[in-house]
N, C-alpha and C. Protein backbone atom coordinates (compact mmCIF):
# COMPACT_ATOMS: atom_id res chain seq x y z
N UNK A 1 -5.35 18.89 13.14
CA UNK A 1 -4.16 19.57 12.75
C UNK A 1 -4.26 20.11 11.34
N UNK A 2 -3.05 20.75 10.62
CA UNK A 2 -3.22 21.37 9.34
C UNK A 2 -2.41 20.48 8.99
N UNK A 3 -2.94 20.31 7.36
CA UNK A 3 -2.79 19.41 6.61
C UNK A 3 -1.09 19.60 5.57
N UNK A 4 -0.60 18.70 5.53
CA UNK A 4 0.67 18.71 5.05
C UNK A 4 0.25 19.16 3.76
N UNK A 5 -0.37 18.96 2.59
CA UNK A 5 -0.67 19.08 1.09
C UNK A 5 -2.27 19.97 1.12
N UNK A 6 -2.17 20.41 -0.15
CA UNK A 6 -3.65 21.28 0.21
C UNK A 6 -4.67 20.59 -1.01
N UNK A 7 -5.34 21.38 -1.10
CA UNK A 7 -6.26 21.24 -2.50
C UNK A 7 -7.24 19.85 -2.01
N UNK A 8 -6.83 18.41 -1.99
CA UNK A 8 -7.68 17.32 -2.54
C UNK A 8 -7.87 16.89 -0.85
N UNK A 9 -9.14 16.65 -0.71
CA UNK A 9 -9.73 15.76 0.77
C UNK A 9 -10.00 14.25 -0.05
N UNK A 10 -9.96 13.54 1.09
CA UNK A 10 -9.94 11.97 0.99
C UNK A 10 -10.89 11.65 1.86
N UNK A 11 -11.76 10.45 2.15
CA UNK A 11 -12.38 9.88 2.95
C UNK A 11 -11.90 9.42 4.14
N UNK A 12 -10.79 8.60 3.87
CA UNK A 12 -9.76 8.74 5.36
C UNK A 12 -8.47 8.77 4.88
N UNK A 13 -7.35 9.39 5.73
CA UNK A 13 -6.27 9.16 5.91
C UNK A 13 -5.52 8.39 6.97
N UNK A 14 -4.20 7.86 6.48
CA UNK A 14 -3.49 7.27 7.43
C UNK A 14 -2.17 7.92 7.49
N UNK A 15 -1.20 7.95 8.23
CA UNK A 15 -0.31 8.04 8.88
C UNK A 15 1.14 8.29 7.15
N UNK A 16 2.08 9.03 7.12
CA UNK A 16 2.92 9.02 6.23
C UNK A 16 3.65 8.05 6.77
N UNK A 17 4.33 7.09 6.30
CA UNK A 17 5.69 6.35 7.04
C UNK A 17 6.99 6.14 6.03
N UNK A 18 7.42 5.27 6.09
CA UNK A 18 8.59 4.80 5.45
C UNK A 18 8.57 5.23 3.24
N UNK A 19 9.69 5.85 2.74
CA UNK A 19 9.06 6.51 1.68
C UNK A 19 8.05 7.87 1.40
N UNK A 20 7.99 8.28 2.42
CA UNK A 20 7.00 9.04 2.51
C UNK A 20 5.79 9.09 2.04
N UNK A 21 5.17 8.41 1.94
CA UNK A 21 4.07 7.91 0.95
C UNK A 21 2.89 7.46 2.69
N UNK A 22 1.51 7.47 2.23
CA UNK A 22 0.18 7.57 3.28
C UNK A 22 -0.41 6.81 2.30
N UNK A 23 -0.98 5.84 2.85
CA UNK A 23 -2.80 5.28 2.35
C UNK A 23 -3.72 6.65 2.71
N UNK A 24 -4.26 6.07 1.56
CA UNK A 24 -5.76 6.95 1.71
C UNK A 24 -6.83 6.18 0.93
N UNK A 25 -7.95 6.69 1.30
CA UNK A 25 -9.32 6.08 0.95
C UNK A 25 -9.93 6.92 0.36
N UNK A 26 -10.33 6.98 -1.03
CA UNK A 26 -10.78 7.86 -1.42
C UNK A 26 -12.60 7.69 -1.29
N UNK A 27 -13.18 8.52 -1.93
CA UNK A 27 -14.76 8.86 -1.53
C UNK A 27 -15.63 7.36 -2.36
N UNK A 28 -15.01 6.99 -3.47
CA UNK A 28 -15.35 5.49 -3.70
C UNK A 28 -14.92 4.57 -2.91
N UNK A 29 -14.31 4.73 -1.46
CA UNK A 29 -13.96 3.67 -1.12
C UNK A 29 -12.90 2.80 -1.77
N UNK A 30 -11.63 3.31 -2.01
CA UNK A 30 -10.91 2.75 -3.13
C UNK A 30 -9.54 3.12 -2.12
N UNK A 31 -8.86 2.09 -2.12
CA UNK A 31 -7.29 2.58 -1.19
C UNK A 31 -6.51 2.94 -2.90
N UNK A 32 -5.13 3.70 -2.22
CA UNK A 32 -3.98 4.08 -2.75
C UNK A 32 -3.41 4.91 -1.93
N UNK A 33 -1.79 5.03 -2.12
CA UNK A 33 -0.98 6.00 -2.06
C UNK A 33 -1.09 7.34 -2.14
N UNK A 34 -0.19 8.29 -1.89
CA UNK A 34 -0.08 9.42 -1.93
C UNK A 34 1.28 10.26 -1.63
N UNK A 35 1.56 10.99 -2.12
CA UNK A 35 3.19 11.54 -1.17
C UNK A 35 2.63 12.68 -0.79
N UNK A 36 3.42 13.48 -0.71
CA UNK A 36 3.58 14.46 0.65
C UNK A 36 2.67 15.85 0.08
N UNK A 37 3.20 16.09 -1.96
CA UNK A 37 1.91 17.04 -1.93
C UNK A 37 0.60 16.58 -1.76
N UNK A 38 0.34 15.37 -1.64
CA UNK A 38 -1.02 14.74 -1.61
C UNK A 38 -1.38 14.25 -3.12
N UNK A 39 -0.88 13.94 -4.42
CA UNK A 39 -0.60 13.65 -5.33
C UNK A 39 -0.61 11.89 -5.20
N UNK A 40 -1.69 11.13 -5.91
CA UNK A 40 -1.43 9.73 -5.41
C UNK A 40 0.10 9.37 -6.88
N UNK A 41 0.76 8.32 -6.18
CA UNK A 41 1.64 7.93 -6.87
C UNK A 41 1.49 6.43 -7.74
N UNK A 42 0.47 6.35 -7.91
CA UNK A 42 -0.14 5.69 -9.48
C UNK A 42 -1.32 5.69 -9.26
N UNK A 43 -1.53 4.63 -11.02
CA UNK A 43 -3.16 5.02 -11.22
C UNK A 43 -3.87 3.67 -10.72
N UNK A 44 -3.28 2.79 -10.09
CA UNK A 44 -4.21 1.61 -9.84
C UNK A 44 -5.24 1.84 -8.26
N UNK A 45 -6.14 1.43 -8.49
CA UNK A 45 -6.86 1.52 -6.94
C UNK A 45 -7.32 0.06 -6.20
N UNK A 46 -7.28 0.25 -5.30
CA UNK A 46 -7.25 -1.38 -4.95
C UNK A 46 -8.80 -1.06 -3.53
N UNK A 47 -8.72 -2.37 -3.06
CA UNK A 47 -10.08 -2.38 -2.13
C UNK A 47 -9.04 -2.44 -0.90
N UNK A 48 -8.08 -2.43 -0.87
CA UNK A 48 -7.36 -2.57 0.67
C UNK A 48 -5.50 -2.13 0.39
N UNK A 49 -5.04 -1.46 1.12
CA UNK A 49 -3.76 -0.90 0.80
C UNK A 49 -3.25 -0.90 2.69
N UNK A 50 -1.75 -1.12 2.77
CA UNK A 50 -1.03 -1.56 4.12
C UNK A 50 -0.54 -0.03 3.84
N UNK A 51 0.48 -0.07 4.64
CA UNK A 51 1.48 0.72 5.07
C UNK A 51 2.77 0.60 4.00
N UNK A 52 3.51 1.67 3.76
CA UNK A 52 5.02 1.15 3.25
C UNK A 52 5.82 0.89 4.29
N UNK A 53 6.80 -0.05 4.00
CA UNK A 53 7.58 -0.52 5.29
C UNK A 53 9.50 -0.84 4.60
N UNK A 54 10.37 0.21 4.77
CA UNK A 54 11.72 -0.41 4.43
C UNK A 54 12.12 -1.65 4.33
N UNK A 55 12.24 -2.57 3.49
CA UNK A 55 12.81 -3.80 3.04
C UNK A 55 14.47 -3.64 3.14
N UNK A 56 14.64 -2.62 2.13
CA UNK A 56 16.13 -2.03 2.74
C UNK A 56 16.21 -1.03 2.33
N UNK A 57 15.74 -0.03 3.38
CA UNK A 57 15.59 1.49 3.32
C UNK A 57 16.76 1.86 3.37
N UNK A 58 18.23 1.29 2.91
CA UNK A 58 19.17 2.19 3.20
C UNK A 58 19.38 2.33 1.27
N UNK A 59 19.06 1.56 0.90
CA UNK A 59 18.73 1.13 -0.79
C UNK A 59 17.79 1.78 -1.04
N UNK A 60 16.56 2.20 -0.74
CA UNK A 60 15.43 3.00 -1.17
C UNK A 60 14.38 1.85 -1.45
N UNK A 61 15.04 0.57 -1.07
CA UNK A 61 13.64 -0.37 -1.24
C UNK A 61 12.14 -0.49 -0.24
N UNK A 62 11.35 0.13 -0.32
CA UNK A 62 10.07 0.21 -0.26
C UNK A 62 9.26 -0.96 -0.18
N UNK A 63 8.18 -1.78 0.21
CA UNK A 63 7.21 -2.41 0.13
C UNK A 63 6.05 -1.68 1.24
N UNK A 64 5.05 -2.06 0.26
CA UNK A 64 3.82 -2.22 0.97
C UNK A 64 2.53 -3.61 0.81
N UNK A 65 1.45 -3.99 1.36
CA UNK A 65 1.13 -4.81 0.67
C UNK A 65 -0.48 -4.27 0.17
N UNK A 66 -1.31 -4.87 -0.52
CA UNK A 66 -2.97 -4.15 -1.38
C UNK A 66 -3.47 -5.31 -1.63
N UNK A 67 -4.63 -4.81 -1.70
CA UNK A 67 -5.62 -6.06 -1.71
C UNK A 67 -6.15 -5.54 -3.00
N UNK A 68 -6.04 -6.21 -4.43
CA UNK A 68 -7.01 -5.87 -5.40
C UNK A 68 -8.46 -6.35 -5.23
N UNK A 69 -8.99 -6.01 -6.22
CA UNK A 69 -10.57 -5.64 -6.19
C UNK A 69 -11.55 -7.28 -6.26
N UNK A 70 -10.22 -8.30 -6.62
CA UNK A 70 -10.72 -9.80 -6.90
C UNK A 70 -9.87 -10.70 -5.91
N UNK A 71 -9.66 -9.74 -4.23
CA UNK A 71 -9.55 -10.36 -3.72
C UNK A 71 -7.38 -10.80 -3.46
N UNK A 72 -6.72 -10.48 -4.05
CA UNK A 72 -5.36 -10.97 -4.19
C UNK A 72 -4.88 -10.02 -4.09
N UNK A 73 -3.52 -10.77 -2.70
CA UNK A 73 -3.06 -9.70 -2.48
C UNK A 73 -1.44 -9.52 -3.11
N UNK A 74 -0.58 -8.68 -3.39
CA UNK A 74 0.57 -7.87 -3.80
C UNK A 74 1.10 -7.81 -2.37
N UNK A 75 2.40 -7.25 -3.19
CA UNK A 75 3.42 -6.27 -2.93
C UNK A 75 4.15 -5.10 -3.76
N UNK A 76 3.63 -4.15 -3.94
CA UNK A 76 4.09 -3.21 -4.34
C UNK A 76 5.14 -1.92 -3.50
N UNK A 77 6.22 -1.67 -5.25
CA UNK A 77 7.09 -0.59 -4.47
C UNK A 77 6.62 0.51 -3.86
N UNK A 78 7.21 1.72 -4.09
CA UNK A 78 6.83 2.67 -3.58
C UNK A 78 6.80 3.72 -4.87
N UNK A 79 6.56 3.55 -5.75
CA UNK A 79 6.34 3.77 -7.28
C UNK A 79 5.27 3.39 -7.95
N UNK A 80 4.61 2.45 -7.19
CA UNK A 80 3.33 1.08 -6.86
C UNK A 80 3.33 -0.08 -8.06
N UNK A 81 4.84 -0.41 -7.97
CA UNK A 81 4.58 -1.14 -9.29
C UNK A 81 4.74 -2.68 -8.36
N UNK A 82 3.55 -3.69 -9.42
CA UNK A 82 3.97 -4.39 -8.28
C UNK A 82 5.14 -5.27 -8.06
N UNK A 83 5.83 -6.00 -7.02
CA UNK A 83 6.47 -6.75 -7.52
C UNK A 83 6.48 -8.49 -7.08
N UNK A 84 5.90 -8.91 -6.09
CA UNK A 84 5.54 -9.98 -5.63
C UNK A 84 4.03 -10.45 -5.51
N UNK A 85 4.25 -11.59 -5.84
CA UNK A 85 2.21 -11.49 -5.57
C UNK A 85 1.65 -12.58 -6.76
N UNK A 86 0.43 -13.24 -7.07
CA UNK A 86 -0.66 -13.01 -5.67
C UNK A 86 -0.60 -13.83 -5.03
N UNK A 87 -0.80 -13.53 -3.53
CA UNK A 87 -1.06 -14.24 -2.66
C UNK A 87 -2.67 -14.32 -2.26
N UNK A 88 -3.02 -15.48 -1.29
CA UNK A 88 -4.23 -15.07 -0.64
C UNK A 88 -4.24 -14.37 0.17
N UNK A 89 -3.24 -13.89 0.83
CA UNK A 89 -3.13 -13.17 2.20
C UNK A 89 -1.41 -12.43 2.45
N UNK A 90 -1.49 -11.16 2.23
CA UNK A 90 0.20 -10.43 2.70
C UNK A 90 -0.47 -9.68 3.79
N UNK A 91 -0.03 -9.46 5.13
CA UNK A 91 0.12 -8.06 5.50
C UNK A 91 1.14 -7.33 5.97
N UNK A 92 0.93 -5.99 6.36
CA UNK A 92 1.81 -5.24 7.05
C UNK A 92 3.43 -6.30 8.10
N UNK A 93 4.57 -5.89 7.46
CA UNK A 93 5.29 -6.30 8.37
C UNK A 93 5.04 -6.20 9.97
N UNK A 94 5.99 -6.86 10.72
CA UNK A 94 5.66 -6.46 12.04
C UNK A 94 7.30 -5.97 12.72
N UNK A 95 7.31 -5.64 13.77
CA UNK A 95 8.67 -4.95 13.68
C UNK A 95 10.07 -5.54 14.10
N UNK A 96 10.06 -6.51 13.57
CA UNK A 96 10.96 -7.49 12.99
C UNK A 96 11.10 -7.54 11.64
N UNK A 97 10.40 -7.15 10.92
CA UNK A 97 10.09 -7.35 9.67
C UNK A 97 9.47 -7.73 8.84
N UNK A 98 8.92 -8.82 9.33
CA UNK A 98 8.49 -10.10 9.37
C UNK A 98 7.42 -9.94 8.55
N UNK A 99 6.68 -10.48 7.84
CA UNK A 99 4.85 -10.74 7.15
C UNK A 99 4.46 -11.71 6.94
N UNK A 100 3.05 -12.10 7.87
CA UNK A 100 2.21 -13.39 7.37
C UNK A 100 1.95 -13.05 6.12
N UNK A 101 2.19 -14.14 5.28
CA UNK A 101 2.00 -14.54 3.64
C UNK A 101 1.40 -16.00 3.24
N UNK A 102 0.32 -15.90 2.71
CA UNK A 102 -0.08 -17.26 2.21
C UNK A 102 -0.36 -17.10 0.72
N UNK A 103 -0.08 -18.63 0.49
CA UNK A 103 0.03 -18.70 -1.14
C UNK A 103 -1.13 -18.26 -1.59
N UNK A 104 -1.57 -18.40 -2.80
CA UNK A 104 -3.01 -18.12 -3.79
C UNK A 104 -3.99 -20.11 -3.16
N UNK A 105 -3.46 -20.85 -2.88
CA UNK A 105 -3.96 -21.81 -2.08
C UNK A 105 -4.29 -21.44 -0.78
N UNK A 106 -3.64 -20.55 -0.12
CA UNK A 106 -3.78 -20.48 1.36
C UNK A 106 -3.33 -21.08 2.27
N UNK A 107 -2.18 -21.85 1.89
CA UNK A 107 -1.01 -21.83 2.72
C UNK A 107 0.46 -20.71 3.24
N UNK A 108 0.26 -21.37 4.66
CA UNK A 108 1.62 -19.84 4.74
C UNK A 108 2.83 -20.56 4.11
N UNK A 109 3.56 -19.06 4.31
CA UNK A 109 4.49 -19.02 3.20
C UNK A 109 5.53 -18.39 4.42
């Protein structure tokens, strides 16, 4: 298909969802964000980046979860600042809402 934003290619893309905001992989192999011109929406890069998912999208609250580069994972907004974290393990809600979370020990949470 044709591409929503022009100018910058990525290594892979994923899907826009909640916030309008897409993972992408750039050519280092590096996840982050992006909005809709294709513009990533900060400067941190991580080794693994989820989906954004409404917490309470009627509020504009945003989460997603990232895996930094030493392994720990976040929760960041949709601004990518973070705000929960680290854990050993966040991912993607499920559609309940829901997210397996384990502490920086590796217990769930």
């Amino acid at each position: 298909g044709d591409p929503v934003y022009s100018g910058r290619r990525f290594k892979r893309t994923f899907g826009f969802y909640a916030a309008q905001r897409a993972a992408v992989v750039d050519f280092d192999d590096m996840f982050f964000h992006i909005d809709l011109t294709g513009q990533p929406v900060y400067d941190e890069r991580y080794s693994w980046c989820g989906n954004f998912h409404g917490v309470l999208p009627d509020n504009n609250v945003f989460r997603s979860p990232v895996r930094d580069v030493e392994n720990r994972y976040y929760y960041i907004d949709h601004q990518g600042e973070r705000k929960i974290g680290p854990f050993s393990y966040a991912g993607d809600p499920n559609s309940a809402g829901h997210s397996v979370v384990h502490d920086v020990d590796g217990n769930p949470r």
